[in-house]
Coordinates of C-alpha atoms in Angstrom, one line a residue:
M1 CA 51.7 -20.1 -27.2
S2 CA 54.4 -21.6 -25.1
Q3 CA 53.8 -22.3 -21.4
K4 CA 56.1 -19.5 -20.4
S5 CA 54.4 -16.9 -22.6
R6 CA 50.9 -17.9 -21.3
R7 CA 52.2 -17.4 -17.6
E8 CA 53.7 -14.0 -18.4
F9 CA 50.3 -12.9 -19.9
L10 CA 48.4 -14.0 -17.1
K11 CA 50.8 -12.3 -14.7
L12 CA 50.8 -9.1 -16.5
A13 CA 46.8 -9.1 -16.7
G14 CA 46.7 -9.7 -13.1
L15 CA 49.3 -6.8 -12.4
A16 CA 47.3 -4.4 -14.4
G17 CA 44.1 -5.1 -12.8
A18 CA 45.8 -4.7 -9.3
G19 CA 47.2 -1.6 -10.2
L20 CA 44.1 -0.1 -11.3
V21 CA 42.4 -0.9 -8.1
A22 CA 45.2 0.1 -5.9
A23 CA 46.1 3.5 -7.5
P24 CA 42.9 5.2 -7.2
A25 CA 42.3 3.8 -3.7
V26 CA 45.4 5.6 -2.4
A27 CA 44.0 8.7 -4.0
L28 CA 40.7 8.4 -2.3
A29 CA 42.6 7.5 1.0
G30 CA 44.5 10.7 0.7
H31 CA 41.3 12.7 0.7
P32 CA 39.2 11.8 3.7
V33 CA 35.2 12.6 3.8
A34 CA 34.9 16.1 5.0
G35 CA 32.1 17.0 7.4
A36 CA 28.7 18.3 6.3
N37 CA 28.8 21.5 4.2
D38 CA 26.3 23.8 5.4
E39 CA 27.1 26.5 2.9
E40 CA 25.1 24.3 0.4
L41 CA 21.5 25.3 -0.6
G42 CA 18.5 23.3 0.6
M43 CA 14.9 23.3 1.8
L44 CA 13.3 23.0 5.2
Y45 CA 10.0 21.5 5.3
D46 CA 7.8 22.1 8.3
A47 CA 4.9 19.6 8.3
T48 CA 3.0 21.4 11.1
K49 CA 2.7 24.6 8.7
C50 CA 1.6 22.4 5.8
V51 CA -2.1 22.7 4.9
G52 CA -2.0 20.3 1.8
C53 CA -3.0 22.8 -0.8
K54 CA -0.4 21.2 -3.3
A55 CA 0.5 24.5 -4.6
C56 CA 4.3 23.3 -4.5
M57 CA 3.4 20.2 -6.6
S58 CA 1.5 22.4 -9.3
A59 CA 4.4 25.1 -9.3
C60 CA 7.0 22.4 -9.6
K61 CA 5.3 20.7 -12.7
R62 CA 4.5 24.1 -14.4
V63 CA 7.9 25.5 -14.0
N64 CA 9.8 22.3 -14.9
G65 CA 7.3 20.6 -17.1
D66 CA 8.9 21.5 -20.5
Y67 CA 12.7 21.0 -19.2
G68 CA 12.1 17.8 -17.2
S69 CA 9.7 16.4 -19.9
L70 CA 6.9 16.0 -17.2
S71 CA 3.3 15.2 -17.9
Y72 CA 0.2 15.7 -16.2
E73 CA -1.2 12.7 -14.4
Q74 CA -5.1 12.1 -14.8
A75 CA -7.2 11.3 -11.9
K76 CA -9.5 8.5 -12.0
F77 CA -12.4 10.5 -11.2
D78 CA -11.7 13.1 -13.9
P79 CA -12.6 11.9 -17.4
D80 CA -12.1 15.6 -18.6
K81 CA -8.6 15.7 -17.6
L82 CA -8.8 18.8 -15.5
W83 CA -6.8 17.5 -12.5
D84 CA -3.3 16.6 -12.1
A85 CA -3.5 13.9 -9.3
P86 CA -0.3 11.7 -9.0
Q87 CA -0.4 9.2 -6.4
D88 CA 3.1 8.9 -5.7
L89 CA 6.6 10.3 -7.1
T90 CA 6.8 9.1 -10.8
G91 CA 8.5 9.7 -14.0
S92 CA 6.4 12.8 -14.3
T93 CA 6.1 14.2 -10.7
R94 CA 9.3 15.5 -8.7
T95 CA 7.4 16.7 -5.7
L96 CA 4.5 15.0 -3.8
I97 CA 2.2 16.0 -1.0
K98 CA 0.6 13.2 0.8
L99 CA -1.7 13.0 3.9
V100 CA -0.8 10.5 6.5
K101 CA -3.3 9.6 9.3
D102 CA -1.9 7.6 12.3
T103 CA -5.1 8.0 14.5
P104 CA -8.2 10.0 13.9
K105 CA -6.9 12.9 15.9
E106 CA -3.1 12.4 14.9
W107 CA -2.5 13.2 11.2
S108 CA 0.0 15.2 9.0
Y109 CA 1.1 16.1 5.6
V110 CA 4.3 15.4 4.3
K111 CA 6.3 16.3 1.3
Y112 CA 8.4 14.0 -0.8
S113 CA 11.3 15.1 -3.2
C114 CA 14.9 14.7 -3.5
M115 CA 16.9 14.9 -0.2
H116 CA 20.0 16.4 -1.8
C117 CA 22.2 14.2 0.3
Q118 CA 25.6 15.6 1.5
K119 CA 27.2 12.4 0.3
P120 CA 24.5 11.0 -2.4
S121 CA 24.6 7.4 -3.2
C122 CA 23.0 7.9 -6.6
V123 CA 26.2 10.1 -7.5
S124 CA 28.3 7.3 -6.2
V125 CA 26.9 4.4 -7.9
C126 CA 26.3 6.0 -11.5
P127 CA 28.9 4.5 -13.7
V128 CA 29.0 7.4 -16.3
A129 CA 28.6 10.4 -14.0
A130 CA 25.0 11.1 -15.1
M131 CA 24.3 11.9 -11.5
T132 CA 26.2 14.7 -10.2
K133 CA 26.7 17.0 -6.9
D134 CA 27.4 20.6 -7.5
K135 CA 30.6 21.5 -5.3
I136 CA 29.2 25.0 -4.6
T137 CA 25.5 24.8 -4.4
G138 CA 25.3 21.0 -3.3
I139 CA 22.6 20.4 -5.7
V140 CA 22.4 16.8 -6.9
D141 CA 21.4 16.9 -10.7
Y142 CA 21.0 14.7 -13.6
N143 CA 22.2 14.9 -17.0
K144 CA 19.9 12.9 -19.5
N145 CA 22.5 13.1 -22.3
T146 CA 24.9 11.1 -20.3
C147 CA 22.5 8.6 -18.7
I148 CA 22.6 5.0 -20.1
G149 CA 19.5 4.0 -18.3
C150 CA 21.0 1.4 -15.8
R151 CA 18.9 2.8 -13.0
Y152 CA 21.5 2.2 -10.3
C153 CA 20.6 5.3 -8.9
Q154 CA 17.1 4.1 -7.9
I155 CA 18.3 1.0 -6.4
A156 CA 21.0 3.2 -4.4
C157 CA 18.7 5.8 -3.1
A158 CA 17.8 5.0 0.6
F159 CA 14.7 7.4 0.2
N160 CA 13.5 5.9 -3.1
I161 CA 13.3 9.2 -4.9
P162 CA 14.7 8.7 -8.5
K163 CA 12.0 7.7 -11.0
F164 CA 12.3 6.3 -14.3
Q165 CA 9.9 7.2 -17.3
W166 CA 9.0 3.6 -18.4
E167 CA 6.1 4.9 -20.7
K168 CA 8.3 7.1 -22.8
A169 CA 10.0 6.4 -25.9
I170 CA 13.0 8.4 -24.9
P171 CA 13.0 8.0 -21.2
Q172 CA 15.1 9.9 -18.4
I173 CA 15.5 9.7 -14.6
V174 CA 13.3 12.3 -12.9
K175 CA 14.0 13.9 -9.6
C176 CA 13.9 17.4 -7.9
D177 CA 17.1 19.5 -8.8
L178 CA 15.8 22.6 -6.6
C179 CA 14.8 24.1 -10.2
K180 CA 18.6 24.7 -10.9
N181 CA 17.8 25.3 -14.5
T182 CA 14.3 27.1 -14.2
N183 CA 13.2 29.0 -11.0
L184 CA 16.5 29.1 -9.0
K185 CA 18.1 30.2 -12.1
Q186 CA 15.7 33.1 -12.7
K187 CA 14.6 34.0 -9.5
G188 CA 17.0 32.6 -6.9
I189 CA 14.6 30.4 -5.1
S190 CA 12.9 26.9 -5.8
A191 CA 9.3 27.2 -7.2
C192 CA 7.7 25.1 -4.5
A193 CA 9.3 27.4 -1.7
E194 CA 8.2 30.5 -3.8
V195 CA 4.6 29.6 -4.0
C196 CA 4.0 28.0 -0.5
P197 CA 1.2 30.3 1.1
T198 CA 1.9 29.2 4.6
G199 CA 5.8 29.2 4.8
A200 CA 6.0 25.4 5.2
I201 CA 8.8 25.3 2.8
M202 CA 11.9 27.4 3.3
F203 CA 14.5 27.9 0.9
G204 CA 18.2 28.9 1.9
K205 CA 21.6 27.6 2.9
R206 CA 21.8 24.7 5.0
K207 CA 23.4 26.4 8.1
D208 CA 20.4 29.0 8.0
L209 CA 17.7 26.3 7.7
L210 CA 19.3 24.4 10.6
A211 CA 19.4 27.5 12.8
E212 CA 15.6 28.2 11.9
A213 CA 14.7 24.5 12.9
K214 CA 16.6 24.6 16.1
K215 CA 15.0 27.9 16.9
R216 CA 11.6 26.4 16.3
L217 CA 12.3 23.3 18.4
A218 CA 13.3 25.5 21.3
E219 CA 10.4 27.9 20.9
H220 CA 7.8 25.2 20.6
P221 CA 9.1 22.1 22.1
K222 CA 5.6 20.5 22.6
Q223 CA 4.6 21.2 18.8
Y224 CA 7.4 19.1 17.3
V225 CA 9.1 15.7 17.5
N226 CA 12.5 16.8 19.0
H227 CA 14.5 16.0 15.8
I228 CA 15.5 17.6 12.8
Y229 CA 15.2 14.9 10.0
G230 CA 18.2 15.2 7.8
E231 CA 20.6 16.7 9.9
H232 CA 22.5 13.5 10.5
E233 CA 20.8 10.9 8.4
L234 CA 23.2 9.2 6.0
G235 CA 25.8 11.9 6.6
G236 CA 23.4 14.8 6.5
T237 CA 21.0 15.9 3.7
N238 CA 20.1 19.5 2.4
H239 CA 16.3 18.7 2.5
L240 CA 15.5 18.9 6.2
Y241 CA 12.2 18.1 8.0
L242 CA 10.4 19.2 11.2
A243 CA 7.1 17.4 12.3
A244 CA 4.8 16.7 14.9
L245 CA 4.3 12.7 14.1
Q246 CA 7.5 10.4 14.2
F247 CA 9.1 10.6 10.9
K248 CA 9.0 6.9 10.5
K249 CA 5.2 7.1 10.4
L250 CA 5.7 9.9 7.7
G251 CA 7.5 7.4 5.4
L252 CA 10.8 8.8 6.2
P253 CA 13.1 5.7 6.7
E254 CA 15.2 5.5 10.0
L255 CA 18.8 5.5 8.8
K256 CA 22.2 5.9 10.4
G257 CA 24.6 8.7 10.3
E258 CA 27.1 6.9 8.2
A259 CA 27.0 7.4 4.4
P260 CA 27.1 4.2 2.5
A261 CA 28.2 6.1 -0.6
E262 CA 31.8 6.2 0.9
F263 CA 31.9 2.4 0.6
S264 CA 30.1 2.4 -2.9
E265 CA 32.5 5.1 -4.1
K266 CA 35.5 2.9 -3.2
I267 CA 34.1 0.2 -5.3
Q268 CA 32.7 2.1 -8.3
H269 CA 35.5 4.5 -8.8
T270 CA 38.4 2.1 -8.2
I271 CA 37.7 -1.4 -9.4
Y272 CA 35.4 -0.2 -12.2
K273 CA 36.8 3.2 -13.0
G274 CA 37.1 3.4 -16.8
F275 CA 35.9 -0.2 -16.8
I276 CA 39.7 -1.0 -17.4
A277 CA 39.9 -3.6 -14.6
P278 CA 36.9 -5.7 -16.1
I279 CA 38.2 -5.5 -19.4
A280 CA 41.6 -6.8 -18.1
L281 CA 39.6 -9.8 -16.4
Y282 CA 37.4 -10.4 -19.4
S283 CA 40.5 -10.5 -21.7
T284 CA 42.2 -13.3 -19.4
L285 CA 38.9 -15.2 -19.5
C286 CA 38.8 -14.9 -23.2
F287 CA 42.4 -16.1 -23.5
I288 CA 41.7 -19.0 -21.3
A289 CA 38.6 -20.0 -23.4
V290 CA 40.4 -19.7 -26.7
R291 CA 43.4 -21.6 -25.5
N292 CA 41.1 -24.4 -24.3
M293 CA 39.2 -24.3 -27.6
K294 CA 42.4 -24.7 -29.2
K295 CA 43.6 -27.5 -27.1
G296 CA 40.3 -29.2 -27.5
N297 CA 40.6 -28.9 -31.4
G298 CA 44.1 -30.3 -31.2
H299 CA 43.1 -33.3 -29.1
A300 CA 40.2 -33.9 -31.9
E301 CA 42.5 -33.8 -34.7
E302 CA 45.0 -36.4 -33.0
Q303 CA 42.2 -38.7 -32.2
K304 CA 40.9 -38.5 -35.9
K305 CA 44.6 -39.3 -37.1
T306 CA 44.7 -42.2 -34.6
D307 CA 41.3 -43.5 -35.8
D308 CA 42.1 -43.1 -39.6
G309 CA 45.4 -45.0 -38.9
G310 CA 43.7 -48.0 -37.4
I311 CA 41.3 -48.2 -40.2
N312 CA 44.0 -48.1 -43.0
E313 CA 46.1 -50.8 -41.2
P314 CA 46.6 -53.9 -43.3
R315 CA 45.1 -57.1 -42.0

């Protein structure tokens, strides 16, 4: 291959990669990120109303067990396997209730499950769109048939929610989907909210949940920390919290209002869209490697001819 043709190849490869990066970026720039969509579905968890009965945990696993491939987790004290006693969110547990003790007189229950972010990082980083956000309901859902098991969603989630089924032969990611394919589809409400005996879990549209949370803060200011967790964190979440203890003590991270998903989306869905840009880069590197290998073989052959010529010279 001539020097000119090599230069043309590298130039075309570079232009192709640059074009793939630039074109989608313009498309994204033309659609600025909108504010929070308060019409989406979500939950309001009021920790002051929770009695730790764990009915929500039981209902979640009972309703979603078959669909989500969830297993019961045996307690260490229960050789007869009568109790389901998960210690944390796992590949078999979507919803978890924990008791948090700050001091002997200050304690609270807290519920952990998917936050259903307005701008979910797990959706942004997924290279195959196995994680999706419903444009109408706002539910962040997972498609096991699309997933390639990269687990980027686990790394990207600021709340450490998605879990991987390490122990299963055909694993999948496990997280709350608001009973989208089970209880919500059949009854119009998530299983955890349906069975909660004290009303600690309220299900509905985000705007209604926010209105109720603000009403409770106004009516009982001494009962709560003056903050609705999830209203602004990471651009807003559809799973909202009220509590008497500081949210950081409940294991909920202190986060800014900006959504990192906006940045990751620009990378994941421009430079890596369709994996075409990386292919262009790898093609260029492959070409350079092959060229250098051929050049090296050519030098070796010339050296061999020189050596053979020196041996056959008459003395």
